[in-house]
Tab-separated table of N, CA and C and ligand atoms in Angstrom:
chain	number	residue	atom	x	y	z
U	13	MET	N	99.253	111.358	82.535
U	13	MET	CA	99.634	112.495	81.649
U	13	MET	C	101.138	112.495	81.291
U	14	SER	N	101.476	112.584	79.984
U	14	SER	CA	102.859	112.554	79.647
U	14	SER	C	103.412	114.007	79.612
U	15	VAL	N	104.450	114.181	80.414
U	15	VAL	CA	105.107	115.509	80.458
U	15	VAL	C	106.193	115.636	79.425
U	16	PHE	N	106.880	114.497	79.182
U	16	PHE	CA	108.006	114.469	78.275
U	16	PHE	C	107.622	113.628	77.056
U	17	GLU	N	107.536	114.278	75.950
U	17	GLU	CA	107.143	113.599	74.681
U	17	GLU	C	108.328	113.232	73.853
U	18	PHE	N	108.236	111.971	73.286
U	18	PHE	CA	109.262	111.618	72.309
U	18	PHE	C	108.776	112.196	70.939
U	19	ASP	N	109.561	113.064	70.373
U	19	ASP	CA	109.173	113.618	69.028
U	19	ASP	C	110.264	113.445	67.994
U	20	GLN	N	109.988	114.002	66.863
U	20	GLN	CA	110.910	113.819	65.683
U	20	GLN	C	112.315	114.261	66.032
U	21	SER	N	112.482	115.254	66.835
U	21	SER	CA	113.795	115.902	67.171
U	21	SER	C	114.655	114.883	67.905
U	22	LEU	N	113.990	113.819	68.520
U	22	LEU	CA	114.723	112.818	69.315
U	22	LEU	C	114.951	111.478	68.499
U	23	GLN	N	114.391	111.417	67.359
U	23	GLN	CA	114.457	110.241	66.527
U	23	GLN	C	115.802	110.118	65.850
U	24	LEU	N	116.555	109.059	66.130
U	24	LEU	CA	117.918	108.956	65.577
U	24	LEU	C	117.985	108.009	64.430
U	25	GLY	N	116.991	107.241	64.144
U	25	GLY	CA	117.078	106.330	63.000
U	25	GLY	C	117.772	105.013	63.233
U	26	ILE	N	118.056	104.676	64.491
U	26	ILE	CA	118.562	103.376	64.891
U	26	ILE	C	117.478	102.757	65.713
U	27	GLU	N	116.803	101.736	65.219
U	27	GLU	CA	115.578	101.263	65.874
U	27	GLU	C	115.744	100.882	67.358
U	28	ALA	N	116.781	100.122	67.599
U	28	ALA	CA	116.945	99.711	69.018
U	28	ALA	C	117.181	100.822	69.942
U	29	ILE	N	117.891	101.802	69.505
U	29	ILE	CA	118.210	103.018	70.376
U	29	ILE	C	116.909	103.825	70.505
U	30	ASP	N	116.229	104.099	69.398
U	30	ASP	CA	114.985	104.848	69.464
U	30	ASP	C	113.948	104.198	70.383
U	31	THR	N	113.841	102.861	70.209
U	31	THR	CA	112.915	102.116	71.098
U	31	THR	C	113.293	102.293	72.582
U	32	GLN	N	114.553	102.228	72.860
U	32	GLN	CA	114.997	102.331	74.294
U	32	GLN	C	114.791	103.756	74.813
U	33	HIS	N	115.085	104.761	73.951
U	33	HIS	CA	114.853	106.144	74.427
U	33	HIS	C	113.332	106.371	74.682
U	34	LYS	N	112.416	105.809	73.869
U	34	LYS	CA	111.017	105.983	74.148
U	34	LYS	C	110.672	105.326	75.484
U	35	ARG	N	111.238	104.203	75.770
U	35	ARG	CA	111.055	103.510	77.033
U	35	ARG	C	111.523	104.325	78.190
U	36	PHE	N	112.721	104.851	78.040
U	36	PHE	CA	113.359	105.634	79.056
U	36	PHE	C	112.465	106.866	79.375
U	37	ILE	N	111.984	107.468	78.271
U	37	ILE	CA	111.061	108.656	78.483
U	37	ILE	C	109.805	108.151	79.214
U	38	GLY	N	109.329	106.985	78.828
U	38	GLY	CA	108.190	106.453	79.470
U	38	GLY	C	108.323	106.277	81.042
U	39	TYR	N	109.599	105.809	81.483
U	39	TYR	CA	109.842	105.726	82.842
U	39	TYR	C	109.936	107.107	83.528
U	40	ILE	N	110.528	108.050	82.773
U	40	ILE	CA	110.485	109.410	83.343
U	40	ILE	C	109.104	109.916	83.542
U	41	ASN	N	108.247	109.625	82.539
U	41	ASN	CA	106.813	110.100	82.649
U	41	ASN	C	106.100	109.395	83.862
U	42	ASP	N	106.526	108.090	84.051
U	42	ASP	CA	105.899	107.368	85.187
U	42	ASP	C	106.218	108.085	86.521
U	43	VAL	N	107.446	108.657	86.624
U	43	VAL	CA	107.715	109.396	87.870
U	43	VAL	C	106.908	110.633	87.952
U	44	TRP	N	106.799	111.426	86.845
U	44	TRP	CA	105.924	112.594	86.852
U	44	TRP	C	104.483	112.196	87.275
U	45	ASP	N	104.028	111.079	86.732
U	45	ASP	CA	102.642	110.645	87.065
U	45	ASP	C	102.474	110.301	88.505
U	46	ALA	N	103.525	109.665	89.053
U	46	ALA	CA	103.490	109.273	90.490
U	46	ALA	C	103.472	110.466	91.366
U	47	LEU	N	104.255	111.524	90.923
U	47	LEU	CA	104.310	112.702	91.786
U	47	LEU	C	102.951	113.422	91.671
U	48	GLU	N	102.310	113.414	90.521
U	48	GLU	CA	101.003	114.042	90.416
U	48	GLU	C	99.940	113.309	91.204
U	49	ARG	N	100.053	111.990	91.221
U	49	ARG	CA	99.053	111.243	92.037
U	49	ARG	C	99.345	111.234	93.513
U	50	GLY	N	100.557	111.693	93.857
U	50	GLY	CA	100.868	111.670	95.281
U	50	GLY	C	100.986	110.187	95.795
U	51	ASP	N	101.695	109.342	94.995
U	51	ASP	CA	101.860	107.981	95.487
U	51	ASP	C	102.605	107.883	96.857
U	52	GLY	N	102.271	106.839	97.534
U	52	GLY	CA	102.914	106.578	98.855
U	52	GLY	C	104.370	106.154	98.631
U	53	HIS	N	105.115	106.104	99.782
U	53	HIS	CA	106.559	105.842	99.696
U	53	HIS	C	106.918	104.582	98.949
U	54	ASP	N	106.271	103.482	99.157
U	54	ASP	CA	106.708	102.205	98.598
U	54	ASP	C	106.374	102.193	97.045
U	55	GLU	N	105.232	102.627	96.682
U	55	GLU	CA	104.965	102.614	95.303
U	55	GLU	C	105.866	103.566	94.508
U	56	TYR	N	106.078	104.760	95.160
U	56	TYR	CA	106.922	105.712	94.525
U	56	TYR	C	108.377	105.265	94.413
U	57	LEU	N	108.842	104.629	95.478
U	57	LEU	CA	110.202	104.105	95.507
U	57	LEU	C	110.380	103.106	94.347
U	58	PHE	N	109.384	102.290	94.232
U	58	PHE	CA	109.393	101.227	93.157
U	58	PHE	C	109.608	101.870	91.735
U	59	ILE	N	108.886	102.983	91.488
U	59	ILE	CA	108.895	103.618	90.189
U	59	ILE	C	110.179	104.331	90.017
U	60	LEU	N	110.721	104.992	91.022
U	60	LEU	CA	112.081	105.600	90.976
U	60	LEU	C	113.133	104.581	90.647
U	61	ASN	N	113.055	103.364	91.369
U	61	ASN	CA	114.125	102.382	91.135
U	61	ASN	C	114.009	101.805	89.748
U	62	GLN	N	112.830	101.709	89.179
U	62	GLN	CA	112.608	101.201	87.853
U	62	GLN	C	113.326	102.168	86.871
U	63	LEU	N	113.203	103.439	87.069
U	63	LEU	CA	113.791	104.472	86.221
U	63	LEU	C	115.305	104.317	86.278
U	64	MET	N	115.825	104.260	87.549
U	64	MET	CA	117.285	104.152	87.674
U	64	MET	C	117.817	102.909	86.955
U	65	ASP	N	117.146	101.766	87.229
U	65	ASP	CA	117.580	100.508	86.538
U	65	ASP	C	117.564	100.606	85.072
U	66	TYR	N	116.540	101.259	84.585
U	66	TYR	CA	116.463	101.313	83.071
U	66	TYR	C	117.569	102.266	82.519
U	67	ALA	N	117.812	103.291	83.227
U	67	ALA	CA	118.894	104.242	82.774
U	67	ALA	C	120.209	103.432	82.667
U	68	MET	N	120.556	102.642	83.708
U	68	MET	CA	121.832	101.922	83.666
U	68	MET	C	121.770	100.822	82.578
U	69	GLU	N	120.642	100.216	82.452
U	69	GLU	CA	120.512	99.203	81.339
U	69	GLU	C	120.737	99.855	79.947
U	70	HIS	N	120.119	100.982	79.770
U	70	HIS	CA	120.302	101.672	78.518
U	70	HIS	C	121.759	102.098	78.254
U	71	PHE	N	122.401	102.555	79.293
U	71	PHE	CA	123.846	102.980	79.090
U	71	PHE	C	124.669	101.723	78.684
U	72	SER	N	124.428	100.622	79.360
U	72	SER	CA	125.233	99.442	79.118
U	72	SER	C	124.907	98.915	77.643
U	73	PHE	N	123.616	99.028	77.241
U	73	PHE	CA	123.235	98.550	75.889
U	73	PHE	C	124.069	99.395	74.867
U	74	GLU	N	123.971	100.731	74.973
U	74	GLU	CA	124.664	101.601	73.995
U	74	GLU	C	126.136	101.285	73.965
U	75	GLU	N	126.740	101.092	75.161
U	75	GLU	CA	128.228	100.886	75.235
U	75	GLU	C	128.580	99.550	74.591
U	76	ALA	N	127.719	98.538	74.754
U	76	ALA	CA	128.039	97.283	74.086
U	76	ALA	C	127.934	97.467	72.535
U	77	LEU	N	126.949	98.250	72.161
U	77	LEU	CA	126.814	98.474	70.673
U	77	LEU	C	128.031	99.203	70.151
U	78	MET	N	128.510	100.172	70.920
U	78	MET	CA	129.676	100.945	70.523
U	78	MET	C	130.929	100.009	70.326
U	79	ARG	N	131.059	99.166	71.391
U	79	ARG	CA	132.273	98.261	71.239
U	79	ARG	C	132.173	97.337	70.072
U	80	GLU	N	130.945	96.857	69.891
U	80	GLU	CA	130.691	95.866	68.852
U	80	GLU	C	131.041	96.473	67.459
U	81	HIS	N	130.798	97.763	67.321
U	81	HIS	CA	131.076	98.404	66.017
U	81	HIS	C	132.306	99.306	66.086
U	82	GLN	N	133.147	99.084	67.047
U	82	GLN	CA	134.407	99.841	67.173
U	82	GLN	C	134.193	101.346	67.010
U	83	TYR	N	133.243	101.897	67.748
U	83	TYR	CA	132.993	103.289	67.616
U	83	TYR	C	134.101	104.130	68.249
U	84	PRO	N	134.705	105.029	67.448
U	84	PRO	CA	135.832	105.822	67.784
U	84	PRO	C	135.502	106.720	69.018
U	85	GLY	N	134.313	107.132	69.133
U	85	GLY	CA	133.894	108.055	70.239
U	85	GLY	C	133.524	107.284	71.525
U	86	TYR	N	133.886	105.988	71.628
U	86	TYR	CA	133.435	105.211	72.755
U	86	TYR	C	133.814	105.806	74.064
U	87	ALA	N	135.129	106.178	74.184
U	87	ALA	CA	135.651	106.572	75.510
U	87	ALA	C	134.877	107.798	76.042
U	88	ASP	N	134.694	108.811	75.115
U	88	ASP	CA	134.026	110.040	75.586
U	88	ASP	C	132.563	109.790	75.980
U	89	HIS	N	131.888	108.997	75.094
U	89	HIS	CA	130.538	108.668	75.322
U	89	HIS	C	130.328	107.899	76.590
U	90	LYS	N	131.226	106.948	76.897
U	90	LYS	CA	131.077	106.216	78.147
U	90	LYS	C	131.387	107.077	79.339
U	91	LYS	N	132.341	107.991	79.194
U	91	LYS	CA	132.685	108.899	80.258
U	91	LYS	C	131.415	109.753	80.595
U	92	ASN	N	130.719	110.169	79.544
U	92	ASN	CA	129.478	110.978	79.780
U	92	ASN	C	128.442	110.143	80.476
U	93	HIS	N	128.270	108.817	80.062
U	93	HIS	CA	127.314	108.038	80.832
U	93	HIS	C	127.751	107.846	82.264
U	94	ASP	N	129.080	107.535	82.448
U	94	ASP	CA	129.546	107.274	83.797
U	94	ASP	C	129.342	108.429	84.738
U	95	SER	N	129.659	109.707	84.256
U	95	SER	CA	129.540	110.790	85.086
U	95	SER	C	128.069	111.127	85.469
U	96	THR	N	127.119	110.836	84.497
U	96	THR	CA	125.781	111.017	84.716
U	96	THR	C	125.259	110.019	85.754
U	97	ALA	N	125.697	108.733	85.596
U	97	ALA	CA	125.323	107.755	86.577
U	97	ALA	C	125.810	108.147	87.956
U	98	GLU	N	126.992	108.656	88.068
U	98	GLU	CA	127.501	109.095	89.326
U	98	GLU	C	126.658	110.215	89.979
U	99	GLN	N	126.240	111.110	89.085
U	99	GLN	CA	125.345	112.208	89.605
U	99	GLN	C	124.016	111.650	90.078
U	100	LEU	N	123.501	110.658	89.270
U	100	LEU	CA	122.157	110.133	89.600
U	100	LEU	C	122.283	109.359	90.990
U	101	PHE	N	123.356	108.674	91.157
U	101	PHE	CA	123.515	107.856	92.425
U	101	PHE	C	123.816	108.782	93.635
U	102	GLU	N	124.054	110.058	93.378
U	102	GLU	CA	124.129	110.950	94.559
U	102	GLU	C	122.796	111.227	95.131
U	103	PHE	N	121.707	111.048	94.341
U	103	PHE	CA	120.371	111.192	94.923
U	103	PHE	C	120.090	109.838	95.639
U	104	ASP	N	119.551	110.000	96.839
U	104	ASP	CA	119.203	108.727	97.586
U	104	ASP	C	117.691	108.552	97.274
U	105	MET	N	117.357	107.374	96.584
U	105	MET	CA	116.023	107.166	96.158
U	105	MET	C	114.996	107.084	97.353
U	106	ARG	N	115.520	106.507	98.452
U	106	ARG	CA	114.603	106.350	99.641
U	106	ARG	C	114.228	107.728	100.203
U	107	LEU	N	115.151	108.695	100.130
U	107	LEU	CA	114.858	110.015	100.631
U	107	LEU	C	113.973	110.708	99.594
U	108	LEU	N	114.247	110.489	98.345
U	108	LEU	CA	113.425	111.160	97.309
U	108	LEU	C	111.989	110.773	97.388
U	109	ALA	N	111.753	109.475	97.747
U	109	ALA	CA	110.461	108.935	97.795
U	109	ALA	C	109.615	109.670	98.852
U	110	ASP	N	110.292	110.337	99.793
U	110	ASP	CA	109.534	111.101	100.815
U	110	ASP	C	109.576	112.599	100.615
U	111	ASN	N	110.215	113.030	99.487
U	111	ASN	CA	110.446	114.436	99.363
U	111	ASN	C	110.121	114.884	97.912
U	112	PRO	N	108.826	115.188	97.692
U	112	PRO	CA	108.400	115.536	96.285
U	112	PRO	C	109.154	116.674	95.598
U	113	SER	N	109.604	117.703	96.356
U	113	SER	CA	110.238	118.752	95.607
U	113	SER	C	111.705	118.351	95.247
U	114	GLU	N	112.357	117.625	96.038
U	114	GLU	CA	113.687	117.044	95.679
U	114	GLU	C	113.544	116.091	94.515
U	115	SER	N	112.437	115.317	94.588
U	115	SER	CA	112.114	114.370	93.579
U	115	SER	C	111.936	115.045	92.210
U	116	ARG	N	111.174	116.183	92.201
U	116	ARG	CA	110.953	116.961	90.982
U	116	ARG	C	112.316	117.428	90.402
U	117	ALA	N	113.188	117.820	91.278
U	117	ALA	CA	114.562	118.294	90.851
U	117	ALA	C	115.302	117.132	90.207
U	118	PHE	N	115.197	115.911	90.815
U	118	PHE	CA	115.886	114.754	90.264
U	118	PHE	C	115.357	114.435	88.885
U	119	VAL	N	114.015	114.292	88.757
U	119	VAL	CA	113.487	113.903	87.475
U	119	VAL	C	113.644	114.963	86.398
U	120	GLN	N	113.591	116.210	86.801
U	120	GLN	CA	113.832	117.326	85.882
U	120	GLN	C	115.245	117.234	85.319
U	121	PHE	N	116.225	116.943	86.280
U	121	PHE	CA	117.555	116.878	85.885
U	121	PHE	C	117.832	115.738	84.861
U	122	LEU	N	117.226	114.626	85.141
U	122	LEU	CA	117.402	113.466	84.228
U	122	LEU	C	116.725	113.724	82.925
U	123	GLN	N	115.563	114.380	82.910
U	123	GLN	CA	114.826	114.722	81.666
U	123	GLN	C	115.636	115.682	80.821
U	124	ASP	N	116.159	116.746	81.456
U	124	ASP	CA	116.996	117.752	80.664
U	124	ASP	C	118.232	117.097	80.156
U	125	TRP	N	118.842	116.235	81.009
U	125	TRP	CA	119.997	115.602	80.575
U	125	TRP	C	119.747	114.648	79.371
U	126	LEU	N	118.716	113.860	79.454
U	126	LEU	CA	118.439	112.895	78.334
U	126	LEU	C	118.139	113.631	77.012
U	127	GLN	N	117.356	114.689	77.108
U	127	GLN	CA	117.021	115.420	75.901
U	127	GLN	C	118.282	115.957	75.164
U	128	ASN	N	119.110	116.541	76.019
U	128	ASN	CA	120.395	117.119	75.556
U	128	ASN	C	121.368	116.019	75.042
U	129	HIS	N	121.448	114.906	75.812
U	129	HIS	CA	122.367	113.864	75.458
U	129	HIS	C	121.981	113.207	74.097
U	130	ILE	N	120.696	113.059	73.856
U	130	ILE	CA	120.250	112.402	72.639
U	130	ILE	C	120.611	113.336	71.449
U	131	LYS	N	120.367	114.595	71.658
U	131	LYS	CA	120.547	115.573	70.474
U	131	LYS	C	122.021	115.883	70.217
U	132	VAL	N	122.841	115.709	71.288
U	132	VAL	CA	124.269	116.134	71.098
U	132	VAL	C	125.161	114.915	71.038
U	133	VAL	N	124.984	113.964	71.811
U	133	VAL	CA	125.935	112.867	71.965
U	133	VAL	C	125.485	111.592	71.232
U	134	ASP	N	124.251	111.130	71.526
U	134	ASP	CA	123.764	109.905	70.891
U	134	ASP	C	123.615	110.103	69.379
U	135	ILE	N	123.299	111.340	68.955
U	135	ILE	CA	123.102	111.620	67.510
U	135	ILE	C	124.410	111.281	66.679
U	136	GLU	N	125.516	111.546	67.369
U	136	GLU	CA	126.787	111.197	66.656
U	136	GLU	C	127.050	109.726	66.467
U	137	LEU	N	126.651	109.026	67.592
U	137	LEU	CA	126.763	107.544	67.581
U	137	LEU	C	125.799	107.038	66.455
U	138	ALA	N	124.670	107.528	66.415
U	138	ALA	CA	123.623	107.060	65.485
U	138	ALA	C	124.184	107.303	64.026
U	139	ALA	N	124.765	108.419	63.746
U	139	ALA	CA	125.262	108.693	62.433
U	139	ALA	C	126.374	107.691	62.033
U	140	TYR	N	127.205	107.428	63.020
U	140	TYR	CA	128.285	106.425	62.879
U	140	TYR	C	127.718	105.085	62.568
U	141	LEU	N	126.714	104.662	63.364
U	141	LEU	CA	126.132	103.339	63.206
U	141	LEU	C	125.397	103.224	61.808
U	142	ARG	N	124.675	104.269	61.423
U	142	ARG	CA	124.049	104.209	60.134
U	142	ARG	C	125.103	104.069	58.955
U	143	GLY	N	126.279	104.758	59.123
U	143	GLY	CA	127.340	104.557	58.202
U	143	GLY	C	127.877	103.178	58.129
U	144	LYS	N	127.662	102.390	59.227
U	144	LYS	CA	128.125	101.015	59.257
U	144	LYS	C	126.985	100.033	58.826
U	145	GLY	N	125.868	100.637	58.381
U	145	GLY	CA	124.712	99.789	57.915
U	145	GLY	C	123.763	99.382	58.921
U	146	VAL	N	123.937	99.906	60.182
U	146	VAL	CA	123.012	99.594	61.270
U	146	VAL	C	121.735	100.449	61.089
U	147	SER	N	120.588	99.878	61.298
U	147	SER	CA	119.347	100.739	61.188
U	147	SER	C	118.385	100.387	62.281
S	20	FEO	FE1	121.025	107.104	74.860
S	20	FEO	FE2	124.133	107.677	75.315
S	20	FEO	O1	122.396	107.355	75.942
């Protein structure tokens, strides 16, 4: 069951970024599904780590794109990614894998953050890239 849907309000018109956001949301939904199923520690830890790895991969991808196109908002956008990564790493995945209520708080935090970040921060990057002919 998908809890977090990718809809028009999250579509930025830059194919690579939209594709990654869909995947990112897919990993978030995998965590919700694992919680719903009551997966055991190892399976659940694997899914949590996949989500964390993908979040970091996505941040690096966007940052490389910003540098490549000399995005003037690079420093602020990167700072936003970095502080979010710090907050995420404050959660211990091994402990989360044994604590469903903490885990729900973690995934809800990431879901709310991503939704807001796409609509407020990534949207500006997308507008800039479209202006540079990226689609
Ligand atoms: Fe799509 Fe800036 O993260």
